[in-house]
CSV table of C-alpha atoms in Angstrom, one decimal:
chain,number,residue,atom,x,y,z
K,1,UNK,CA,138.9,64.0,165.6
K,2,UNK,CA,137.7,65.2,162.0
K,3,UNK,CA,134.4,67.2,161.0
K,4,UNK,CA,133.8,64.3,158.6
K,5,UNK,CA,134.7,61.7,161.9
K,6,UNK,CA,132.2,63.3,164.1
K,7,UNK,CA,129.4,62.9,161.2
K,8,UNK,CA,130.1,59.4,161.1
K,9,UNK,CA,129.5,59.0,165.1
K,10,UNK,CA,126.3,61.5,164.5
K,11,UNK,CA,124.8,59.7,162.1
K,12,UNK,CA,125.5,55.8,163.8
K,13,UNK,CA,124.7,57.3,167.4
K,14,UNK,CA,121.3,59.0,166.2
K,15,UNK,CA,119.5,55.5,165.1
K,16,UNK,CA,121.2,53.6,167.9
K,17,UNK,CA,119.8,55.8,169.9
K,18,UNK,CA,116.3,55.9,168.8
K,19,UNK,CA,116.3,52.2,168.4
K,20,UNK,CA,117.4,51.8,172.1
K,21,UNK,CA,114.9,53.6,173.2
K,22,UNK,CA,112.0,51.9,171.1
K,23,UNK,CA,112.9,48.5,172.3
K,24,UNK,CA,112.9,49.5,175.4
K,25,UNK,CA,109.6,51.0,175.4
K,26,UNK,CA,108.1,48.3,174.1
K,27,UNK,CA,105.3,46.8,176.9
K,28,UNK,CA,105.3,43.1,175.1
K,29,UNK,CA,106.6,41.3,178.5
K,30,UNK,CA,107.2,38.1,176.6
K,31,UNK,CA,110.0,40.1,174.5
K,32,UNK,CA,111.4,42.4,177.1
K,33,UNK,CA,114.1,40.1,178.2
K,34,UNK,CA,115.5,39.4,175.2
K,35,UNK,CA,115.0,43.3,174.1
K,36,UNK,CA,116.5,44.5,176.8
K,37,UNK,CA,119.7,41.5,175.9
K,38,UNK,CA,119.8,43.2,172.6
K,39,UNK,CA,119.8,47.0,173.5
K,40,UNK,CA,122.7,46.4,176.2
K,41,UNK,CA,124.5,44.2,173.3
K,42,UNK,CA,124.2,46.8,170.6
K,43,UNK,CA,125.2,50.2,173.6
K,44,UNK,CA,128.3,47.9,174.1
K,45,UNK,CA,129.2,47.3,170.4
K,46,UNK,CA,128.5,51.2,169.7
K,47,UNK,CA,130.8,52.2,172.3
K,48,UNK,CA,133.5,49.5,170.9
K,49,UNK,CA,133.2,51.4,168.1
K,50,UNK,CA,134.0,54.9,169.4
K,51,UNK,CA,136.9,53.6,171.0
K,52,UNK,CA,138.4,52.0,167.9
K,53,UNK,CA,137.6,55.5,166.3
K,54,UNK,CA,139.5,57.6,169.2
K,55,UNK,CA,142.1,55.1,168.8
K,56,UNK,CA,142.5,55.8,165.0
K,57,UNK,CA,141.4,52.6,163.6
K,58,UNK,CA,138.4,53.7,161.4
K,59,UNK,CA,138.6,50.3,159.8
K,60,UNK,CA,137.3,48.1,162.9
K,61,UNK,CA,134.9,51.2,163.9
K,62,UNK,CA,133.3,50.5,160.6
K,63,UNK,CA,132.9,46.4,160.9
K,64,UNK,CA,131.4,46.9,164.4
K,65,UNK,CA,129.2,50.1,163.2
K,66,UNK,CA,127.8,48.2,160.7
K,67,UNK,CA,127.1,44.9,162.7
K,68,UNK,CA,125.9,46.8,165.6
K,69,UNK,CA,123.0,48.3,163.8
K,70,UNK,CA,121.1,46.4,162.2
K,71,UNK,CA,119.6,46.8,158.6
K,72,UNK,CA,115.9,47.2,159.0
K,73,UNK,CA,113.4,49.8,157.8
K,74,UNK,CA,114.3,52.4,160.7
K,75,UNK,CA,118.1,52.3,160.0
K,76,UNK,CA,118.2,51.9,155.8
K,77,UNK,CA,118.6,55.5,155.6
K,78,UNK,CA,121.5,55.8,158.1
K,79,UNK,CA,123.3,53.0,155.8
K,80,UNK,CA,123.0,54.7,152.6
K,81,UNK,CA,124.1,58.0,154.5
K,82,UNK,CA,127.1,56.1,155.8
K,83,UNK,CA,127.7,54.8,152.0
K,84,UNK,CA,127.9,58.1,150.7
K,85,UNK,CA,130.3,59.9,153.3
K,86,UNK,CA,132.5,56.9,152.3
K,87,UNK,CA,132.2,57.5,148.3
K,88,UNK,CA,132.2,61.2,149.0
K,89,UNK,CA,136.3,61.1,151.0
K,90,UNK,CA,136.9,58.4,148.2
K,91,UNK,CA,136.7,55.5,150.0
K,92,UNK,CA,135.1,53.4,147.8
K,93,UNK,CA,135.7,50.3,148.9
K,94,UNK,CA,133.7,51.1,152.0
K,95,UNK,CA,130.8,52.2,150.5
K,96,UNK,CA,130.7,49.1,147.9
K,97,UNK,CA,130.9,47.0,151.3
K,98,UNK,CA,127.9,48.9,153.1
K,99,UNK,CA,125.8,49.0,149.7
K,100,UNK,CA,126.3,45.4,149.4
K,101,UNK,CA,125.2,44.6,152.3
K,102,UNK,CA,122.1,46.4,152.0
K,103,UNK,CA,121.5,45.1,148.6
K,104,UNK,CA,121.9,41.1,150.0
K,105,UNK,CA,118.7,41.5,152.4
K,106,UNK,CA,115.8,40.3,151.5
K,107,UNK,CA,114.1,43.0,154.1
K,108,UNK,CA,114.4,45.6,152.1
K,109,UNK,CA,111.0,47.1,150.3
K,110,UNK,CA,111.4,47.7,146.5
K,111,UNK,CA,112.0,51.5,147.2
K,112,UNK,CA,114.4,51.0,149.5
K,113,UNK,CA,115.9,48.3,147.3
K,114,UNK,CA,115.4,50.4,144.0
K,115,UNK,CA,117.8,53.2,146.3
K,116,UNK,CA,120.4,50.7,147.3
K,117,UNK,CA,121.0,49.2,143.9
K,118,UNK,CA,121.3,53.4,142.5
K,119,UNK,CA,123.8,54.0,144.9
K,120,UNK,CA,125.9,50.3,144.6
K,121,UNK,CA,125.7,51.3,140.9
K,122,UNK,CA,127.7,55.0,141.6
K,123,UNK,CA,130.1,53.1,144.1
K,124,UNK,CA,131.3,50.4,141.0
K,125,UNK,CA,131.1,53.6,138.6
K,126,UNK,CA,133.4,55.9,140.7
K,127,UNK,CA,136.2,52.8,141.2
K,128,UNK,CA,135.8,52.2,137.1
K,129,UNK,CA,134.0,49.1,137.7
K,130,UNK,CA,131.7,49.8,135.0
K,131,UNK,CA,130.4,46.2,133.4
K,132,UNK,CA,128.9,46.5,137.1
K,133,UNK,CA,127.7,49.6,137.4
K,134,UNK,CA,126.0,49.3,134.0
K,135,UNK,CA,124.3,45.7,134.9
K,136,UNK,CA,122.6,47.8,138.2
K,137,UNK,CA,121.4,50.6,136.0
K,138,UNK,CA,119.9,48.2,133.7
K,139,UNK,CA,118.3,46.2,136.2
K,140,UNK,CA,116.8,49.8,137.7
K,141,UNK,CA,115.4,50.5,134.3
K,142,UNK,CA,114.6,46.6,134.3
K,143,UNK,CA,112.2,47.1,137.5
K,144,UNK,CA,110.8,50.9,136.6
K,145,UNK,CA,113.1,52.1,139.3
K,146,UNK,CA,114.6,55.7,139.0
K,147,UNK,CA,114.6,56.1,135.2
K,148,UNK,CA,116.3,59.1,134.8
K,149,UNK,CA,119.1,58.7,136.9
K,150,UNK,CA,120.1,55.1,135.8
K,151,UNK,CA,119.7,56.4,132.1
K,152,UNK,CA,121.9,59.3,133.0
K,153,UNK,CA,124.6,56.8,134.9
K,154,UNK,CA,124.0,55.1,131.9
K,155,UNK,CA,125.1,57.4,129.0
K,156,UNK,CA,127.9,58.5,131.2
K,157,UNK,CA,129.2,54.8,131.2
K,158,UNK,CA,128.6,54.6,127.3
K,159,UNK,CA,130.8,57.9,127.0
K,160,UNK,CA,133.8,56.8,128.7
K,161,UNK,CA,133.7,53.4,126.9
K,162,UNK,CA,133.5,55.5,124.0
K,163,UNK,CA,130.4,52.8,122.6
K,164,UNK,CA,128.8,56.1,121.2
K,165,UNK,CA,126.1,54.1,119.4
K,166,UNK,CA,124.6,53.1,123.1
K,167,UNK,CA,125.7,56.5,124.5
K,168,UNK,CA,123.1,57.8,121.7
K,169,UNK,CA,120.6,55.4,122.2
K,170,UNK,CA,120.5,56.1,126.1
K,171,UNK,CA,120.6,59.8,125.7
K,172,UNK,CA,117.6,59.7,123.4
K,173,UNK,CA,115.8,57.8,125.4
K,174,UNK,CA,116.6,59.8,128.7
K,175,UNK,CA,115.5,62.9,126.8
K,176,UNK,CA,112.1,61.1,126.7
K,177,UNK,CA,112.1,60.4,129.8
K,178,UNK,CA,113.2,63.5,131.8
K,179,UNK,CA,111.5,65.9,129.1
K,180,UNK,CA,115.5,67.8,129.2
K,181,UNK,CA,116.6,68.5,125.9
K,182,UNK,CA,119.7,66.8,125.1
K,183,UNK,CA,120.0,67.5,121.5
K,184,UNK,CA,123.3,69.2,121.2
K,185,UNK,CA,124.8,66.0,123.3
K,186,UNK,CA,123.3,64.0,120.8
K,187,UNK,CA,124.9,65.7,117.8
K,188,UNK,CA,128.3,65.2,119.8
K,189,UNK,CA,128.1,61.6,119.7
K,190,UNK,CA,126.9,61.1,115.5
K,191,UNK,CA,129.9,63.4,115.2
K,192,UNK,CA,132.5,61.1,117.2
K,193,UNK,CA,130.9,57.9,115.4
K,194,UNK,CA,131.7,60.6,111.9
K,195,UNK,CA,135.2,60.7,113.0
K,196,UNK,CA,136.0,57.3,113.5
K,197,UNK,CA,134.9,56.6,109.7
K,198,UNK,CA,136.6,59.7,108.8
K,199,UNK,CA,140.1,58.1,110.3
K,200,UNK,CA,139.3,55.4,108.7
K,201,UNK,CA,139.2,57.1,105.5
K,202,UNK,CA,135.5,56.6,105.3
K,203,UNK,CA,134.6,59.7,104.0
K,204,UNK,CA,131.2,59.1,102.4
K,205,UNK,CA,129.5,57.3,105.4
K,206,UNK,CA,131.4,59.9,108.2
K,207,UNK,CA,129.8,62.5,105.7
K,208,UNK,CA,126.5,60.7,106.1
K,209,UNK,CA,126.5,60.8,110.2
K,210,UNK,CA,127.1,64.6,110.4
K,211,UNK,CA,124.2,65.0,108.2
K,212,UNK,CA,122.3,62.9,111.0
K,213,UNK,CA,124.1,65.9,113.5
K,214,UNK,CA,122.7,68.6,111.4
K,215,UNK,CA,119.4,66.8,111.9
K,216,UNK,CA,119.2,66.5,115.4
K,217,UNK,CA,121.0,70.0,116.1
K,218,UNK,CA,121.0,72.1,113.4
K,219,UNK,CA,123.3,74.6,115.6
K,220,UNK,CA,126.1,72.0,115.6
K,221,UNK,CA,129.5,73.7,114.8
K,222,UNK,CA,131.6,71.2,115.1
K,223,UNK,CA,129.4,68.9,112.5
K,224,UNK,CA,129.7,71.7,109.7
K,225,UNK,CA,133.7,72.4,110.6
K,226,UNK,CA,133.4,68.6,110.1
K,227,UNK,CA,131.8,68.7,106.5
K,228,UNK,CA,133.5,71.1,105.6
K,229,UNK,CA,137.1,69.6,106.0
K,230,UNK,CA,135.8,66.0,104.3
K,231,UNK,CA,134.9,68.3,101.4
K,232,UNK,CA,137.6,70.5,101.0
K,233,UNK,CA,139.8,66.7,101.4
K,234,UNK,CA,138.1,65.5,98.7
K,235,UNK,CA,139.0,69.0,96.9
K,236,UNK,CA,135.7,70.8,96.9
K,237,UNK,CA,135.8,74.3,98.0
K,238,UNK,CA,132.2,75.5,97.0
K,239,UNK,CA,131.1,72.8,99.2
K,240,UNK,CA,133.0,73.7,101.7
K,241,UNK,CA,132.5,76.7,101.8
K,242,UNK,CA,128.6,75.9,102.1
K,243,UNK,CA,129.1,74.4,105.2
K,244,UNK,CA,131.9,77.0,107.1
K,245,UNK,CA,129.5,80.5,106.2
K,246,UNK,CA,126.8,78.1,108.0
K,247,UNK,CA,129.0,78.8,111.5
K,248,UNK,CA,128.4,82.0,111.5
K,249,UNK,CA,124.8,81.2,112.4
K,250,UNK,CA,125.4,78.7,114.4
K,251,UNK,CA,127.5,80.5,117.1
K,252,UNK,CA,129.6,83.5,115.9
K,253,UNK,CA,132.3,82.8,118.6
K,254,UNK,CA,133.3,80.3,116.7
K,255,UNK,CA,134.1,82.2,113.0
K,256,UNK,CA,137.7,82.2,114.6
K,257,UNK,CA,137.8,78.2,114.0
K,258,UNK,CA,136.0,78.3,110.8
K,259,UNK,CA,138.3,81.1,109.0
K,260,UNK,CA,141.4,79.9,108.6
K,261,UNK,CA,139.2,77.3,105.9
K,262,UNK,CA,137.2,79.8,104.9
K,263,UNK,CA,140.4,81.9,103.5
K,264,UNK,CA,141.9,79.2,102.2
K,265,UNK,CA,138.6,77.7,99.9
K,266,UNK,CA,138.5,81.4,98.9
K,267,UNK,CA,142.1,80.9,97.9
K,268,UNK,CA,141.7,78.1,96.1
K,269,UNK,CA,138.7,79.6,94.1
K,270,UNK,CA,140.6,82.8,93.1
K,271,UNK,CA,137.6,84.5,94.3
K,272,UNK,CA,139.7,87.3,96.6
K,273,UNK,CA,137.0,90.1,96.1
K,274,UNK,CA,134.0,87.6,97.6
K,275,UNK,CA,136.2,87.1,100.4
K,276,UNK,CA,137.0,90.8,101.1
K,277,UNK,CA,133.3,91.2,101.4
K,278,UNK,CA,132.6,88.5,103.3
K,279,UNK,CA,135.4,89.8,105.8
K,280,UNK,CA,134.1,93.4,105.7
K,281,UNK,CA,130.6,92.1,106.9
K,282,UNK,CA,132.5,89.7,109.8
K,283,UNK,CA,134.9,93.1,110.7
K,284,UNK,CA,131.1,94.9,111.2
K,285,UNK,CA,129.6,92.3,113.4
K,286,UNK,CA,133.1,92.7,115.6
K,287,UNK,CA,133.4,88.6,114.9
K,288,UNK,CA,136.9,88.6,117.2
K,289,UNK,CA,139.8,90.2,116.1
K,290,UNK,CA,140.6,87.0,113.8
K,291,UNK,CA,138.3,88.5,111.1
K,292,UNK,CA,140.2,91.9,111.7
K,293,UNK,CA,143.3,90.3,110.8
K,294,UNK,CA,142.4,88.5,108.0
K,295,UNK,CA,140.7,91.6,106.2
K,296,UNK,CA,143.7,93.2,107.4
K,297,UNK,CA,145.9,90.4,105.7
K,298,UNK,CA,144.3,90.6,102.4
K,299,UNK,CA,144.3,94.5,102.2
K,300,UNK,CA,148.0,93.9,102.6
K,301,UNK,CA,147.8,91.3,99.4
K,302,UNK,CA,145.4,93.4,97.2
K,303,UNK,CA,145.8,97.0,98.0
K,304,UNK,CA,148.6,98.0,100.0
K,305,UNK,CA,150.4,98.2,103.5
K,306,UNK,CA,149.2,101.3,103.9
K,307,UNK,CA,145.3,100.8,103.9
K,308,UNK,CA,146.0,97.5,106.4
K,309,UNK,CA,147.6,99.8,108.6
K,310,UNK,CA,144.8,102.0,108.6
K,311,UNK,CA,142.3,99.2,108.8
K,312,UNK,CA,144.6,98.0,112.4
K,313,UNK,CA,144.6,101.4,113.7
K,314,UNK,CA,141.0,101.8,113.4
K,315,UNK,CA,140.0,98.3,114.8
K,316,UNK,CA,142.3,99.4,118.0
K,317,UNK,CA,140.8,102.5,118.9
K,318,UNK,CA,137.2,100.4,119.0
K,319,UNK,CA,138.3,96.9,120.2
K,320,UNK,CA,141.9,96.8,121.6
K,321,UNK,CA,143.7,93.5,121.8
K,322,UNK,CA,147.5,91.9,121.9
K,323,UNK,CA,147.4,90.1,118.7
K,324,UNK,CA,145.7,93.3,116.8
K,325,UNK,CA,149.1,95.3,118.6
K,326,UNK,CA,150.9,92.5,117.0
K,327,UNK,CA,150.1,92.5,114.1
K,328,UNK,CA,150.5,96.5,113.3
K,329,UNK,CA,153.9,95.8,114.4
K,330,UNK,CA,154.6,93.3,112.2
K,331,UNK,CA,153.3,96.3,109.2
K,332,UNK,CA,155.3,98.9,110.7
K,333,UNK,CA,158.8,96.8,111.2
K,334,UNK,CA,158.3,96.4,106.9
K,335,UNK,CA,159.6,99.8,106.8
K,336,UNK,CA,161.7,100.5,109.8
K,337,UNK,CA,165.3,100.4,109.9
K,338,UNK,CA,168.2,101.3,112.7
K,339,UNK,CA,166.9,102.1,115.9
K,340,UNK,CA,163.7,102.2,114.9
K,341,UNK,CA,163.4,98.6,113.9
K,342,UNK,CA,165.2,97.6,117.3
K,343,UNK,CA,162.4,99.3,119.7
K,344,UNK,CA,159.6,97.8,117.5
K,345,UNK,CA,161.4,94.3,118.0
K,346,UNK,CA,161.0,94.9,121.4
K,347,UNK,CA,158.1,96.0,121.6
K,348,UNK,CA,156.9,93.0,119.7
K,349,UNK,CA,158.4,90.3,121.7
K,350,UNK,CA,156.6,91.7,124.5
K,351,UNK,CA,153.6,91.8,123.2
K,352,UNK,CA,154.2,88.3,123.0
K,353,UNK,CA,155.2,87.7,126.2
K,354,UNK,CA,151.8,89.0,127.6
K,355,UNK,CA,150.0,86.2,125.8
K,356,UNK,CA,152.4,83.4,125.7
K,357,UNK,CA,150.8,80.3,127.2
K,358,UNK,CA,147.1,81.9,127.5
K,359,UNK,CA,144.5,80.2,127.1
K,360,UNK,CA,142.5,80.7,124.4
K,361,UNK,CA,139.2,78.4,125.0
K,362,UNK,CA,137.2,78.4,128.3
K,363,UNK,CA,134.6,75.9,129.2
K,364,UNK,CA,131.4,78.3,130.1
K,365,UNK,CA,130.3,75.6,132.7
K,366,UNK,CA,133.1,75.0,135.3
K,367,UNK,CA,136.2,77.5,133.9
K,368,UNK,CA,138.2,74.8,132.4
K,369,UNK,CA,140.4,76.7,129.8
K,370,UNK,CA,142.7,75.3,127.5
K,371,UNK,CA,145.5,75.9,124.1
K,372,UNK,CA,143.0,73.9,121.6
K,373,UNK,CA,138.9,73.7,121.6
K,374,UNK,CA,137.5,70.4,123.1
K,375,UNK,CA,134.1,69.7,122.2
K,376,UNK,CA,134.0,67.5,125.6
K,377,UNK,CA,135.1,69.6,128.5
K,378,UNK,CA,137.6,67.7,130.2
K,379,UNK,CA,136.8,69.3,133.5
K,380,UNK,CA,132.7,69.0,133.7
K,381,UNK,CA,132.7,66.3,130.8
K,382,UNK,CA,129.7,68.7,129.4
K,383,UNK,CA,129.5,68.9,125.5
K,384,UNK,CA,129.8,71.9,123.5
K,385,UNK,CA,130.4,74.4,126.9
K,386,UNK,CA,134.4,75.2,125.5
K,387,UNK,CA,134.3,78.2,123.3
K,388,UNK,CA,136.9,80.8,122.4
K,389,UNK,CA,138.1,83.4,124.5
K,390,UNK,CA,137.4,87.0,123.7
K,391,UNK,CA,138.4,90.0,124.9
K,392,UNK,CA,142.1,92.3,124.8
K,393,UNK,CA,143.9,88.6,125.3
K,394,UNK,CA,141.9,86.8,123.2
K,395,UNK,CA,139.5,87.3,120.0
């Protein structure tokens, strides 16, 4: 027999017990009879059910667990334990059946009842029955029944229904309520409502709801990678460029992200010598080996292979890394030839090799890692916990 079997007989033979032995301590003599009927009925029903369980047929053990003991005050918290062992080994269906039947009696104090309802409400969420599971949590919230947790269950339903106009609504009002500050998910959703104007080529109203992000978290990366590529579609590179130099502030792991724009509105500008000294100060903060390259790059462009060479070499000796190895390659196969160019080939494609298919984003809450950045972890569903990687395989 399972672990998981012999808690389920645990936790059903612990209240049977104790309620045997109440009603059979009790001195009414007008009851005894009919106590003493009901204790022998309810030790014949529990063992029924351990034989059904030895005989591997956890579905009749269940029925006759459930009937056997009967839902009162004493036994409500044996119920929602048996509920949750269910949900926990993913039998759902089980649980919704036990919670149901606690839900349907009219015994139940509003506690008890508030507890029931919480935990129906997980069992319809977990099996994707969420028009249900919402109508529970907005009864609990209905009844000042636990709050937080049915605004929580709440926002999580609005998320995956992607209805990020309630998902911001509940969040803001479960920040009031638990006192946690939920600003940064916040930001997340004006900036999915932002890109659902921006796809619809919406550009002055998605423009309009990052603003709102900025309001509510002024750290937001992804709202000013946002505003920055609606202005440089709409062809302005000043104002774009307003909003990428504000990532630096924001979170510096994330200048990798924000570069490639960055060099490119520079670009467009003809405004090369800025850009060298905007790269200089990123090379001095050691901003990821992204900023190397690029300063590196535009060496190459304005003064010479030789100087981005120099720039390589130096960067290695402080802060090695694969694509930095890579890259110095790349300079000195410009002026091998013969053998020479062969063994640098080589030495390239391995360099390669060593960081083919590595990740290059991890989520800082439960190790998800991933190719591209995803502002919702799809591991932990937590926002704004995937950042870039860093280190000799990464920036």
């Amino acid at each position: 027999m399972s672990i998981e079997t012999l808690f389920l007989v645990a936790v059903v033979l612990l209240p049977v017990a104790a309620l045997s032995g109440w009603m059979l301590g009790r001195r009414e003599v007008s009851f005894h009879a009919r106590r003493e009927q009901q204790t022998s009925q309810t030790a014949t029903d529990y063992f029924l059910g351990l034989n059904y369980l030895l005989h591997d047929r956890p579905d009749k053990a269940i029925e006759v667990f459930v009937k056997a003991l009967d839902v009162e005050n004493e036994t409500v918290e044996t119920h929602l334990a048996l509920g949750n062992l269910f949900r926990r080994r993913g039998e759902v269906d089980r649980a919704i059946r036990i919670h149901q039947n606690l839900v349907a009696r009219s015994t139940l104090d509003v506690r008890q009842r508030g507890l029931a309802l919480l935990e129906l409400g997980l069992d319809y969420s977990r099996s994707g029955l969420f028009d249900r599971a919402e109508n529970l949590f907005l009864e609990l919230l209905d009844i000042g029944m636990y709050q937080a947790a049915a605004l929580r269950h709440l926002v999580d339903i609005y998320q995956r229904e992607q209805d990020w106009p309630k998902a911001l609504d509940y969040s803001t009002r479960l920040e009031s309520t638990s006192g946690e500050n939920r600003a940064s998910e916040r930001a997340h959703f004006w900036c999915e409502m932002a890109q659902a104007h921006s796809d619809r080529g919406a550009r002055e109203e998605a423009m309009e709801l990052l603003e709102k992000a900025l309001l509510v978290d002024r750290r937001s990366v992804r709202a000013s990678l946002s505003c920055a590529q609606l202005a440089m579609a709409a062809g302005d590179a000043e104002l774009a460029l307003t909003h990428l130099k504000r990532v630096e502030h924001q979170d510096l792991a994330f200048i990798s992200d924000a570069l490639p724009l960055i060099v490119r509105c520079y670009g467009w500008l003809e405004r090369n010598d800025e850009l060298m000294l905007y790269l200089e100060r990123l090379a001095a903060l050691r901003a990821g080996v992204s900023a190397t390259l690029a300063l590196a790059e535009l060496m190459h462009q304005q003064i010479g292979l030789v100087e981005a060479k120099r720039h390589i070499v130096h960067e290695l000796k402080i802060r090695p890394s694969i694509r930095g190895i890579d890259r110095l390659i790349d300079y000195a196969l410009e002026g091998a030839v013969g053998e020479d160019q062969s063994d640098l080939q080589v030495l390239k494609e391995t360099a390669m090799r060593l960081v083919a298919g590595k990740a290059a984003y991890l989520c800082r809450n439960c190790g998800f890692s991933g190719r591209s950045v995803h502002w919702q972890c799809p591991g932990c569903r937590s926002w704004g916990t995937v950042k870039p990687i860093h280190g000799i395989e990464g920036e």
